[in-house]
PDB file of C-alpha atoms and ligand atoms in Angstrom:
ATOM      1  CA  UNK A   1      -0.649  68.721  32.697  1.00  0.00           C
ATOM      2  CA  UNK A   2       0.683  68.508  28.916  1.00  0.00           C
ATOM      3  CA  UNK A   3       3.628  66.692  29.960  1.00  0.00           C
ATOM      4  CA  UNK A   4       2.082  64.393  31.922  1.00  0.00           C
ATOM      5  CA  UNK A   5       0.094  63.399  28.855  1.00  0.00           C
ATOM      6  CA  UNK A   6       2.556  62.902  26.501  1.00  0.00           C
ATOM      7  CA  UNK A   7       4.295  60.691  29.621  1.00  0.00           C
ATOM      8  CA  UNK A   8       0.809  58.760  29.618  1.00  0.00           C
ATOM      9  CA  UNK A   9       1.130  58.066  25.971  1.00  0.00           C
ATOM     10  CA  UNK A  10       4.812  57.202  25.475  1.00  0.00           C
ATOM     11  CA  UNK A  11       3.888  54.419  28.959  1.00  0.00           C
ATOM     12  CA  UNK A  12       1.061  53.350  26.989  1.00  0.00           C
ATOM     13  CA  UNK A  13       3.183  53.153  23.440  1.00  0.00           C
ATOM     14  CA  UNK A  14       5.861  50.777  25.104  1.00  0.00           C
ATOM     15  CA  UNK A  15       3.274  48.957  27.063  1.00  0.00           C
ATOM     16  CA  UNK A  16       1.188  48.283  23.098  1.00  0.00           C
ATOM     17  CA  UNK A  17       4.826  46.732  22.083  1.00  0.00           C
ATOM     18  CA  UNK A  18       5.208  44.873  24.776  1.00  0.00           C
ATOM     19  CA  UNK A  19       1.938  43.042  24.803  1.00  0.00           C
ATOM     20  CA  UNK A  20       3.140  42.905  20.795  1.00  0.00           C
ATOM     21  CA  UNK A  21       5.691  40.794  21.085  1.00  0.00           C
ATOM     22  CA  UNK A  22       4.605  38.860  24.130  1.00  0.00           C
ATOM     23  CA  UNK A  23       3.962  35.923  21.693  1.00  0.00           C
ATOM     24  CA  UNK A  24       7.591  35.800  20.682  1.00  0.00           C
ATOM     25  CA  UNK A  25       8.422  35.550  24.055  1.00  0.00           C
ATOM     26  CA  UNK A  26       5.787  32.933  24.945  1.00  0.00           C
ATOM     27  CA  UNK A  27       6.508  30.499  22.070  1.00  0.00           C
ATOM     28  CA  UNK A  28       8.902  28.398  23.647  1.00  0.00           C
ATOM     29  CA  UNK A  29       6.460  27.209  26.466  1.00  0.00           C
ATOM     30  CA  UNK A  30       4.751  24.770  24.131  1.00  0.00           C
ATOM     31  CA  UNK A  31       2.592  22.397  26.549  1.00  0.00           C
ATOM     32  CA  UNK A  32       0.710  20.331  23.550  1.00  0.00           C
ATOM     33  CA  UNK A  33       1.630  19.380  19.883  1.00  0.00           C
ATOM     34  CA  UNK A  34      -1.359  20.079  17.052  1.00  0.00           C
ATOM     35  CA  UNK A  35       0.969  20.565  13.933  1.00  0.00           C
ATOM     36  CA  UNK A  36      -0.629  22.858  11.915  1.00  0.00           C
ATOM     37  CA  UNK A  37       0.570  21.025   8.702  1.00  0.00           C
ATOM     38  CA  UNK A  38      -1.859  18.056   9.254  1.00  0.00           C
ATOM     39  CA  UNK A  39      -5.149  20.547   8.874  1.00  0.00           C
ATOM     40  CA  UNK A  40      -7.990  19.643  11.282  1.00  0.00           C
ATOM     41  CA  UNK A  41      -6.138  16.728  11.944  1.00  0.00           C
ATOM     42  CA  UNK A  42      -7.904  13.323  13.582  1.00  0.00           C
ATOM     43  CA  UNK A  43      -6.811  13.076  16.766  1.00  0.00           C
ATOM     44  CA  UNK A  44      -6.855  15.713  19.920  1.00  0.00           C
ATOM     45  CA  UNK A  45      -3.570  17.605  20.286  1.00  0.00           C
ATOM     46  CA  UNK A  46      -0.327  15.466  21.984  1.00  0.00           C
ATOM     47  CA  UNK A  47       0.701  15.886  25.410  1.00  0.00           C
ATOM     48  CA  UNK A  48       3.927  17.547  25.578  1.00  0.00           C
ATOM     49  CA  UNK A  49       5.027  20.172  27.600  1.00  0.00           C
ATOM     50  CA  UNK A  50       8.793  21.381  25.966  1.00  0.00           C
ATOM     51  CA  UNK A  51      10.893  22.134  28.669  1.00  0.00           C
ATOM     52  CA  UNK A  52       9.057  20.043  31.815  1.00  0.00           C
ATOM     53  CA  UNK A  53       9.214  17.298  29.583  1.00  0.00           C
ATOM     54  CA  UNK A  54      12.783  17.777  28.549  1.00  0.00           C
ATOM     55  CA  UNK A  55      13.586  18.329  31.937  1.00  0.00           C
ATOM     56  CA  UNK A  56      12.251  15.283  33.647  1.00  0.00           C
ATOM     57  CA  UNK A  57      13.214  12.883  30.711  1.00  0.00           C
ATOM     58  CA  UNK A  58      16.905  14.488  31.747  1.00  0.00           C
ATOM     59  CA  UNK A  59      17.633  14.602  27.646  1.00  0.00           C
ATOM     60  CA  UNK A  60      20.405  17.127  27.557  1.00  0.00           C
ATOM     61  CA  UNK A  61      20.630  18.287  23.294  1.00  0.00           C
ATOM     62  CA  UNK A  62      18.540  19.438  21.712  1.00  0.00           C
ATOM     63  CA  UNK A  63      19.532  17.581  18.603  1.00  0.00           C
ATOM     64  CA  UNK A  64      17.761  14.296  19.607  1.00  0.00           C
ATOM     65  CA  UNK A  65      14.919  15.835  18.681  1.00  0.00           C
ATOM     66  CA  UNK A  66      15.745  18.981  16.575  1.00  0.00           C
ATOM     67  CA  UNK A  67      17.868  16.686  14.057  1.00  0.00           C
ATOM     68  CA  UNK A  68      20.208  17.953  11.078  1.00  0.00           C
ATOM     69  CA  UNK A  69      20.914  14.769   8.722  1.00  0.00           C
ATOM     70  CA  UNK A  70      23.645  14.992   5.750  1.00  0.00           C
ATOM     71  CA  UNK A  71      24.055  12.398   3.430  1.00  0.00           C
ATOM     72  CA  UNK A  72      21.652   9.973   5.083  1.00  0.00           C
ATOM     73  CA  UNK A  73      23.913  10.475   8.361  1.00  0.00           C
ATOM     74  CA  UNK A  74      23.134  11.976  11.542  1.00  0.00           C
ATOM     75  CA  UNK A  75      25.087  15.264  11.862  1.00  0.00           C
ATOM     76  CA  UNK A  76      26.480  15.140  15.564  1.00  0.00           C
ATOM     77  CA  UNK A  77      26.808  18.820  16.630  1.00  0.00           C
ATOM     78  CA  UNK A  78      24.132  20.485  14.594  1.00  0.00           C
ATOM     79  CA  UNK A  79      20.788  21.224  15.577  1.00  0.00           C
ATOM     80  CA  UNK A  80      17.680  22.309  13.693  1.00  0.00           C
ATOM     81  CA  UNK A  81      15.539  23.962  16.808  1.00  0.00           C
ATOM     82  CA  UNK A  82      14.755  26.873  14.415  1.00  0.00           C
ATOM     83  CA  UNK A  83      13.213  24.757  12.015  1.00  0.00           C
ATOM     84  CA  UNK A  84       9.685  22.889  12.552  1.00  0.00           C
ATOM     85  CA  UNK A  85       9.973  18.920  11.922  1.00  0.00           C
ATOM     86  CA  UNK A  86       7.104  19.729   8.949  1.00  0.00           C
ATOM     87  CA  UNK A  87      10.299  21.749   7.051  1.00  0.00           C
ATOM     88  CA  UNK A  88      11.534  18.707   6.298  1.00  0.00           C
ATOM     89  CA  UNK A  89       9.103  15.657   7.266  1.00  0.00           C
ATOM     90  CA  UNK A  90       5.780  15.649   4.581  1.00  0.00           C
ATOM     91  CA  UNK A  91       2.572  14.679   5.280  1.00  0.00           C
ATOM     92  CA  UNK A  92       2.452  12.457   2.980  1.00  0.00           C
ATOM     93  CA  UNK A  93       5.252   9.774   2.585  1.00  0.00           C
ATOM     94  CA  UNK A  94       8.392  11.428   0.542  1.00  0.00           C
ATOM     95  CA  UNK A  95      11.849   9.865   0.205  1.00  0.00           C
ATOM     96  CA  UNK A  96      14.350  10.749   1.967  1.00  0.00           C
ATOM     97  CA  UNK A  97      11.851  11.361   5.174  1.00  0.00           C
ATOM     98  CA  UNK A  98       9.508   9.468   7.117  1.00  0.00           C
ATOM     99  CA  UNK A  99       5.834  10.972   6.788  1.00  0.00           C
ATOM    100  CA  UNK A 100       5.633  14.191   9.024  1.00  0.00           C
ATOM    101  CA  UNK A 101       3.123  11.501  11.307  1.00  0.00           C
ATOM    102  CA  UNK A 102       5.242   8.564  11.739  1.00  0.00           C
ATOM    103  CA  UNK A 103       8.271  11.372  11.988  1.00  0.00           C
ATOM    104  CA  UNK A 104       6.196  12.030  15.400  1.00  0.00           C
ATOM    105  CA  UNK A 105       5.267   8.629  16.402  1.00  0.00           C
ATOM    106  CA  UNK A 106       8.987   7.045  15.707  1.00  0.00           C
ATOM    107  CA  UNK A 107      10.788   9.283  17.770  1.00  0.00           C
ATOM    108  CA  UNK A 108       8.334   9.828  20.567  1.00  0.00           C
ATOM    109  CA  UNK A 109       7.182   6.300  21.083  1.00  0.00           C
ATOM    110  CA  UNK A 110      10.610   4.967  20.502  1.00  0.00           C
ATOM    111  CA  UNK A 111      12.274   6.671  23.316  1.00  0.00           C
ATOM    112  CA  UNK A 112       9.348   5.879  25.812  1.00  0.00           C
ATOM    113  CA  UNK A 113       9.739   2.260  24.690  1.00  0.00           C
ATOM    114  CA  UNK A 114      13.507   2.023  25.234  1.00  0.00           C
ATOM    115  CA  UNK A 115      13.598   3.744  28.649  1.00  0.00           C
ATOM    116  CA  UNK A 116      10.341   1.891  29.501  1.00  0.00           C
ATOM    117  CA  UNK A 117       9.021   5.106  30.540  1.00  0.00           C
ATOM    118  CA  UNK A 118       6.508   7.597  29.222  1.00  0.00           C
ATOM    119  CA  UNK A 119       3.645   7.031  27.115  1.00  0.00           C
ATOM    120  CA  UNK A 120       3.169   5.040  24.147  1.00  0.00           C
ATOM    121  CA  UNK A 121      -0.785   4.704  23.473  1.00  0.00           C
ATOM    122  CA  UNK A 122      -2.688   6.596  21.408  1.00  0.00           C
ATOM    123  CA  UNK A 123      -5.067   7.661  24.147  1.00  0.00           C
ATOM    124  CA  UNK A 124      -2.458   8.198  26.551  1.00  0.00           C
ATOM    125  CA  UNK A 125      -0.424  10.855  23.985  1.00  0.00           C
ATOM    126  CA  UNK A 126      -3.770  12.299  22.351  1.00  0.00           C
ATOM    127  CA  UNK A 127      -5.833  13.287  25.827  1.00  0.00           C
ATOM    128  CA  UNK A 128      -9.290  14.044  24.828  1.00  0.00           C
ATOM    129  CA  UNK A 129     -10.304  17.048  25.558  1.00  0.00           C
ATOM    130  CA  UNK A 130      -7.170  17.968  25.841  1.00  0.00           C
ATOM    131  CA  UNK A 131      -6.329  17.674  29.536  1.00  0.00           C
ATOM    132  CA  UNK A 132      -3.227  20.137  28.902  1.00  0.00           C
ATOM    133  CA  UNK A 133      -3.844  23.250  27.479  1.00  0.00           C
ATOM    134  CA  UNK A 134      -3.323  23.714  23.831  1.00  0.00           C
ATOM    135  CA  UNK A 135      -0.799  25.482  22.112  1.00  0.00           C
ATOM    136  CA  UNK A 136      -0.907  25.593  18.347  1.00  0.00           C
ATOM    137  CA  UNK A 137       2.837  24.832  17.134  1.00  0.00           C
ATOM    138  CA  UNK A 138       3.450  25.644  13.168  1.00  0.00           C
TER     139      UNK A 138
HETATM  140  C1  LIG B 201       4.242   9.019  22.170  1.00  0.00           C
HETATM  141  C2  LIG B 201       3.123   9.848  21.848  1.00  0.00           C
HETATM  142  C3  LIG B 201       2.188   9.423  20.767  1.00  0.00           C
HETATM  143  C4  LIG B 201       1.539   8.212  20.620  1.00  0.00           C
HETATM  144  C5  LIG B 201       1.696   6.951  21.474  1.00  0.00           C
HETATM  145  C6  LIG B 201       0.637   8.363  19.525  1.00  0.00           C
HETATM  146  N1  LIG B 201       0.744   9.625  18.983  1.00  0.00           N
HETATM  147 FE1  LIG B 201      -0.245  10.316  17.344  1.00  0.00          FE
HETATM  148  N2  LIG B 201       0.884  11.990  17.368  1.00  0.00           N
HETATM  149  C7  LIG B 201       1.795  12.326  18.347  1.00  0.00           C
HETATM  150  C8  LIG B 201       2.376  13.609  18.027  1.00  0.00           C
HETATM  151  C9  LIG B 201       3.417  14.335  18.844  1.00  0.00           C
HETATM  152  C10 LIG B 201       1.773  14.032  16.819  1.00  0.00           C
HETATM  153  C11 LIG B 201       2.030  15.344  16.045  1.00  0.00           C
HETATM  154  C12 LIG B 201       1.299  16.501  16.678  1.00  0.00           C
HETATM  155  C13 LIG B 201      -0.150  16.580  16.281  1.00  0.00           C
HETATM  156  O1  LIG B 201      -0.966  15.862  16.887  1.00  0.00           O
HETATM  157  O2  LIG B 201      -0.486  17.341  15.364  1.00  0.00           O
HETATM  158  C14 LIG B 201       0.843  12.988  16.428  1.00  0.00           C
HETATM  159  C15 LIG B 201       0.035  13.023  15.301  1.00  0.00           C
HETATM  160  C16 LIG B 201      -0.939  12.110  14.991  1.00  0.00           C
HETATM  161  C17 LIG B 201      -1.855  12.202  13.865  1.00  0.00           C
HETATM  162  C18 LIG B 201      -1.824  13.289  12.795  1.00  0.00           C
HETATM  163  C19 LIG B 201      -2.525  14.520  13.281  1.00  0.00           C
HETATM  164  C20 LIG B 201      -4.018  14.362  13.393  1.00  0.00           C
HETATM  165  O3  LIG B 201      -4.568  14.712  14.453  1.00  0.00           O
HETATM  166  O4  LIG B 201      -4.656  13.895  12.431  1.00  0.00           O
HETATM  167  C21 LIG B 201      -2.717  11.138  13.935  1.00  0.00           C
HETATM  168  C22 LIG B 201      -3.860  10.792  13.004  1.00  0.00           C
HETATM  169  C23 LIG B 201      -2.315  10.367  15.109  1.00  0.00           C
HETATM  170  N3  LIG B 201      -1.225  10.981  15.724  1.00  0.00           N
HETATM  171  C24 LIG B 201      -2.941   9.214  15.529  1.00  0.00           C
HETATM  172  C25 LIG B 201      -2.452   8.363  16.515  1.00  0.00           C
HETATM  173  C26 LIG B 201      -2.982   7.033  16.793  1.00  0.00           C
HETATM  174  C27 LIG B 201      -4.179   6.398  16.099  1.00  0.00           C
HETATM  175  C28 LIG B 201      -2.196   6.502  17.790  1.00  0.00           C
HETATM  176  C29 LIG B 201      -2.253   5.122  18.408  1.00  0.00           C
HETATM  177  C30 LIG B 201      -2.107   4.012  17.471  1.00  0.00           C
HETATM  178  C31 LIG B 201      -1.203   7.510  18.134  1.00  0.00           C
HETATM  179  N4  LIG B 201      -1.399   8.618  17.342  1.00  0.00           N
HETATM  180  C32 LIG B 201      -0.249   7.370  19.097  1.00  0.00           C
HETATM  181  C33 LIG B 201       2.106  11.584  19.452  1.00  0.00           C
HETATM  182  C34 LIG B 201       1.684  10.295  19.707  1.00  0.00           C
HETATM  183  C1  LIG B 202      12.013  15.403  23.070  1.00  0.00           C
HETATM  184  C2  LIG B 202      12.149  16.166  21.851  1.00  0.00           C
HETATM  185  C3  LIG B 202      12.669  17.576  21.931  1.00  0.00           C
HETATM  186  C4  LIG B 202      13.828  18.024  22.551  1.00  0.00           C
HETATM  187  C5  LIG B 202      14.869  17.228  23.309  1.00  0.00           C
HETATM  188  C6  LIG B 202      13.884  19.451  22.300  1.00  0.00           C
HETATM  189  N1  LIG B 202      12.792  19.838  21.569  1.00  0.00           N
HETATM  190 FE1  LIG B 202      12.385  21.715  20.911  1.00  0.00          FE
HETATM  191  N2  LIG B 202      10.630  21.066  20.085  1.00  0.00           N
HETATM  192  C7  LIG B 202      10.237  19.752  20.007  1.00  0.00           C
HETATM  193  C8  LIG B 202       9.036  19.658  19.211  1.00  0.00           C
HETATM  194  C9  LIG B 202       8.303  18.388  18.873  1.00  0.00           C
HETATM  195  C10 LIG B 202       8.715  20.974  18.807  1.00  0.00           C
HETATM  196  C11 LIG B 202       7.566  21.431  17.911  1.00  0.00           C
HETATM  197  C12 LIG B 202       8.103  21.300  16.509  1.00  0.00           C
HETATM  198  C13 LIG B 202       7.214  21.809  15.423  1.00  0.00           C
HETATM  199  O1  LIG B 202       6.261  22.544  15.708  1.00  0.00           O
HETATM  200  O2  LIG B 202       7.496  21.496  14.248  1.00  0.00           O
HETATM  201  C14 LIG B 202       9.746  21.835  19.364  1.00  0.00           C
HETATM  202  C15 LIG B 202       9.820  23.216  19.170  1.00  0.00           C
HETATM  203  C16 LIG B 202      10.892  23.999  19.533  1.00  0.00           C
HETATM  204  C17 LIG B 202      11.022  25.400  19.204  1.00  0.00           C
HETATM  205  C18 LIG B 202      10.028  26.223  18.414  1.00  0.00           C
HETATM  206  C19 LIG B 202       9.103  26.901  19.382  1.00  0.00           C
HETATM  207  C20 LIG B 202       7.757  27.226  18.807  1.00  0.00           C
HETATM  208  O3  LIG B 202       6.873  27.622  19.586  1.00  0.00           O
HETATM  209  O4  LIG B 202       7.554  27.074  17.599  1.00  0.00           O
HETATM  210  C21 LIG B 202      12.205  25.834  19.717  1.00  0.00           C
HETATM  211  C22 LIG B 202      12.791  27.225  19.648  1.00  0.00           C
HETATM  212  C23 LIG B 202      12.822  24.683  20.384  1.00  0.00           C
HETATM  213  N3  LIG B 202      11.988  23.590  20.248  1.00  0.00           N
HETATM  214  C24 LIG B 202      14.040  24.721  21.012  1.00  0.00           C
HETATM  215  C25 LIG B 202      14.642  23.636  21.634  1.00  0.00           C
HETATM  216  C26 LIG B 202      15.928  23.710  22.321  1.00  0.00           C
HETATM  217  C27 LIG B 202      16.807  24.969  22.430  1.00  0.00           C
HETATM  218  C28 LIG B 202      16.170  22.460  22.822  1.00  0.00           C
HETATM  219  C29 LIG B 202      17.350  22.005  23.650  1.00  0.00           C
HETATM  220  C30 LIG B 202      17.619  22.745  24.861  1.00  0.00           C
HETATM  221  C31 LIG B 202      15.037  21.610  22.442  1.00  0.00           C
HETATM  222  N4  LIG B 202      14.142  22.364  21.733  1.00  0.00           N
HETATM  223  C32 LIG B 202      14.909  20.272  22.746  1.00  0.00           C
HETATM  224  C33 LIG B 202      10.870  18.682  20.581  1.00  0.00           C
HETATM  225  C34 LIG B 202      12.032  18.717  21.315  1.00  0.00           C
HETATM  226  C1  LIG B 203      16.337  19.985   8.685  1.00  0.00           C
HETATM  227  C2  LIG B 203      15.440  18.928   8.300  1.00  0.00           C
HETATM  228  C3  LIG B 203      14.801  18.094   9.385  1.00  0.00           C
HETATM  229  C4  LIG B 203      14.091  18.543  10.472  1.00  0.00           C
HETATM  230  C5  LIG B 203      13.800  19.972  10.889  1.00  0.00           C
HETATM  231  C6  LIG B 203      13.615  17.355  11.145  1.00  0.00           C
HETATM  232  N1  LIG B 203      14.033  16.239  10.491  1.00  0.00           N
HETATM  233 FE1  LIG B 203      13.646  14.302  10.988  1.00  0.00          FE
HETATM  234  N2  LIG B 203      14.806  13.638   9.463  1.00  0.00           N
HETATM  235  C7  LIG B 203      15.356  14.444   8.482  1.00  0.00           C
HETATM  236  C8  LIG B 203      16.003  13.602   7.476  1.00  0.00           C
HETATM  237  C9  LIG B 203      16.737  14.089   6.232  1.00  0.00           C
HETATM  238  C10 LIG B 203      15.810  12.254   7.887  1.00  0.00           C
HETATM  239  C11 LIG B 203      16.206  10.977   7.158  1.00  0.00           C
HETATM  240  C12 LIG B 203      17.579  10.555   7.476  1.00  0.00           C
HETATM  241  C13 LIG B 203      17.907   9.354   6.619  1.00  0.00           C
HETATM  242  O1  LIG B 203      18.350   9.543   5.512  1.00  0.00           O
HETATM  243  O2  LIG B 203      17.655   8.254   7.074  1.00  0.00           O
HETATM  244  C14 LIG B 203      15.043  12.317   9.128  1.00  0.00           C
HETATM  245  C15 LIG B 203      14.667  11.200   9.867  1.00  0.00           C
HETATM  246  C16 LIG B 203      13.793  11.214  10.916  1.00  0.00           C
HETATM  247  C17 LIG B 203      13.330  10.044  11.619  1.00  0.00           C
HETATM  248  C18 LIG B 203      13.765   8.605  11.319  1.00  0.00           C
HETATM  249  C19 LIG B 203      14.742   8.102  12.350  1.00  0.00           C
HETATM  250  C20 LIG B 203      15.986   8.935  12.424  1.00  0.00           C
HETATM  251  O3  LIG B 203      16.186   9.637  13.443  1.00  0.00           O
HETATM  252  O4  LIG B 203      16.781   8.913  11.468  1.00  0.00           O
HETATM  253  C21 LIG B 203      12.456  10.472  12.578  1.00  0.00           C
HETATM  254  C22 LIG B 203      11.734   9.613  13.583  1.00  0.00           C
HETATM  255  C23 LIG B 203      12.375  11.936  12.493  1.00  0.00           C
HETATM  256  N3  LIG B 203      13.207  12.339  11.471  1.00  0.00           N
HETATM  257  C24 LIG B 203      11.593  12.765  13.296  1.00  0.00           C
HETATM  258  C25 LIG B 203      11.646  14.173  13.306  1.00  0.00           C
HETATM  259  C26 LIG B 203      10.874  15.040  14.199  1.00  0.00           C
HETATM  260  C27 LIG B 203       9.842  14.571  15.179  1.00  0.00           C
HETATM  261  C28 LIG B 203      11.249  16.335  13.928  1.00  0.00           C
HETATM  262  C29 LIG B 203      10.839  17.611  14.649  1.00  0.00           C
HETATM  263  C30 LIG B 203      11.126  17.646  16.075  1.00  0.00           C
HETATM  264  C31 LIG B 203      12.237  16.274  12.861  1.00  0.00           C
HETATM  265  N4  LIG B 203      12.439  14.963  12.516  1.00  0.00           N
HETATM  266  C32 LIG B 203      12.841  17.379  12.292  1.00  0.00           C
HETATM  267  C33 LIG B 203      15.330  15.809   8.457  1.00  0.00           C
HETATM  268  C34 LIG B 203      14.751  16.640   9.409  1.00  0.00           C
HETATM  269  C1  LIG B 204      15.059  10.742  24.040  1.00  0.00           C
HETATM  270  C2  LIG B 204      13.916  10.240  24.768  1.00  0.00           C
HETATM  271  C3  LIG B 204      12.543  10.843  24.611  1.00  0.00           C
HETATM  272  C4  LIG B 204      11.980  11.405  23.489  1.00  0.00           C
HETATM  273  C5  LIG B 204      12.611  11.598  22.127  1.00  0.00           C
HETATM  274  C6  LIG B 204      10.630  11.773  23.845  1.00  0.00           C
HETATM  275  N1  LIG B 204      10.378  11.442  25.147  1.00  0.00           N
HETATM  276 FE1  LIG B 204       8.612  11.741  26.160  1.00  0.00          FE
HETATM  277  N2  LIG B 204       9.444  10.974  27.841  1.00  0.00           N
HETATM  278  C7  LIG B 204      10.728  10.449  27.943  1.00  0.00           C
HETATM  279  C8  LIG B 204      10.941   9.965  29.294  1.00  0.00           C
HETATM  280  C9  LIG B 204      12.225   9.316  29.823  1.00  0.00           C
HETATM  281  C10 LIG B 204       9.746  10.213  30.002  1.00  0.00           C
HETATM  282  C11 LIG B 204       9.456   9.896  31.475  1.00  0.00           C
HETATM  283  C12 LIG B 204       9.870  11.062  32.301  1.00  0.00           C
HETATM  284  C13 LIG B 204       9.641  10.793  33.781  1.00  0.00           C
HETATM  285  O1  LIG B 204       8.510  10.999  34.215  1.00  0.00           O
HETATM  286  O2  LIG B 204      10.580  10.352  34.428  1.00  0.00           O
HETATM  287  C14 LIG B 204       8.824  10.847  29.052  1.00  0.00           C
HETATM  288  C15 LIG B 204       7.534  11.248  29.380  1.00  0.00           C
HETATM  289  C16 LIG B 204       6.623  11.779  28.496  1.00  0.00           C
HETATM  290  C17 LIG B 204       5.266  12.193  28.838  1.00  0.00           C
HETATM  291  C18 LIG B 204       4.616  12.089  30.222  1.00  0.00           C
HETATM  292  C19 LIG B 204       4.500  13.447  30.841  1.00  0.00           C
HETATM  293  C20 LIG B 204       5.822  14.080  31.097  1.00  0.00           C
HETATM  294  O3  LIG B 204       6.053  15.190  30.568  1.00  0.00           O
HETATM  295  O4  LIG B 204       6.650  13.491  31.802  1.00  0.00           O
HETATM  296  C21 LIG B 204       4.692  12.678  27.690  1.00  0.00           C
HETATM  297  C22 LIG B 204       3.290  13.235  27.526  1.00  0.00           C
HETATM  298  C23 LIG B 204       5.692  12.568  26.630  1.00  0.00           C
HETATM  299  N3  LIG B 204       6.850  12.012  27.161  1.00  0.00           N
HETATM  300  C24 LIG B 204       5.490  12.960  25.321  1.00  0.00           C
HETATM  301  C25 LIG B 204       6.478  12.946  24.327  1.00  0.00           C
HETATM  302  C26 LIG B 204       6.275  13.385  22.960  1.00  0.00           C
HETATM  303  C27 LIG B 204       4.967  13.910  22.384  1.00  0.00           C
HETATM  304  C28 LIG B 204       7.467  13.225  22.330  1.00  0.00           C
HETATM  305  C29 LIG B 204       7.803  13.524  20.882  1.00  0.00           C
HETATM  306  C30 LIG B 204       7.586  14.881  20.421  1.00  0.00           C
HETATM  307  C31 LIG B 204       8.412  12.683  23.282  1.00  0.00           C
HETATM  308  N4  LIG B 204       7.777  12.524  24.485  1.00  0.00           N
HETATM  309  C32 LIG B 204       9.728  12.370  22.985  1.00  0.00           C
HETATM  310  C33 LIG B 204      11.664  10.388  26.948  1.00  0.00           C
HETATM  311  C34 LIG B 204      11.516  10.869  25.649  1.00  0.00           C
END
């Protein structure tokens, strides 16, 4: 009876650290952009769903997005996926960065513009309501 208890309790323990560190886990699965560094923000959250998107758009590094820059060049084999573009890219305007908004806007919208493919309103990228479900990014 005792040990069957104590069994109960050690399954329930590991199940509690689980369910802990589920978010870790989940994190990479982002579906929407709301960067936390704008506040409230204007607009709804952006549609963008990390590895569907990636997937479809066939973009193969990750450093076309997740950028490492050294001396106002583009550092080819470096990647700064651990970082969040708001690290580096302010809110407000600040040399040597574009504004954390038009950080967002450049690379997205350019992309979509040169392949002719993928969205490049404002309605279009900021669903209201939020047709995908939201996922609050730092
Ligand atoms: C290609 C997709 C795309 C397009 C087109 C686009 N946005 Fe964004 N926008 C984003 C992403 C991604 C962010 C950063 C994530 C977020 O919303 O916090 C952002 C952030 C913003 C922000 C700062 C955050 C906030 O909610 O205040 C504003 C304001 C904004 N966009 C307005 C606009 C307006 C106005 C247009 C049309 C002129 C537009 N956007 C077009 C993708 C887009
Ligand atoms: C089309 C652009 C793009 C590409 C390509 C891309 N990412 Fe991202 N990724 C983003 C954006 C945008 C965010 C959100 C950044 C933020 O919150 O500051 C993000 C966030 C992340 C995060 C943080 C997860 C979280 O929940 O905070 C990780 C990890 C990541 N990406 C890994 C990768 C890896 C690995 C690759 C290559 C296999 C990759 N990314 C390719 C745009 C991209
Ligand atoms: C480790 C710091 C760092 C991170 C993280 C970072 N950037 Fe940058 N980014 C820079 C620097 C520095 C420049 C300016 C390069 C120069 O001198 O022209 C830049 C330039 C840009 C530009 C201008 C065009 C270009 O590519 O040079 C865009 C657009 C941009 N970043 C978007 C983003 C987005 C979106 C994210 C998040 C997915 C991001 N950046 C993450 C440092 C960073
Ligand atoms: C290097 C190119 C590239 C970059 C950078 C890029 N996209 Fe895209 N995106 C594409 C392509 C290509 C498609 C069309 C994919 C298809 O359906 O064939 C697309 C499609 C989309 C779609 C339509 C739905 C989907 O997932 O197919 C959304 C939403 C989107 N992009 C949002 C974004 C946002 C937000 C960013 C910036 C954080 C971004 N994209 C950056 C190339 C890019």
């Amino acid at each position: 009876m005792k040990k069957r208890r104590v069994a109960l309790l050690i399954g329930l323990a590991v199940l509690a650290c689980m369910l802990a560190f589920m978010p870790a886990y989940s994190q990479e699965d982002i579906t929407s952009l709301k960067d936390e560094a704008f506040g409230k923000g204007e607009r709804p959250a952006a549609a963008f769903a990390h590895e569907d998107h990636n997937e479809k758009a066939e973009i193969e590094e990750c450093n076309v997005c997740h950028h490492v820059h050294k001396d106002g060049e583009l550092v080819e084999d470096e990647s700064s996926e651990g970082q969040s573009c708001s690290d580096c890219h302010n809110v407000k305007e600040g040399y040597p960065t574009p504004s954390l908004m038009k950080a967002y806007h450049d690379l997205c919208k350019a992309c979509h513009l040169e392949n002719k493919k993928g969205p490049v309103t404002c309605g279009e990228c900021h669903p209201r309501g939020g047709s995908v479900a939201s996922h609050e990014t730092h």
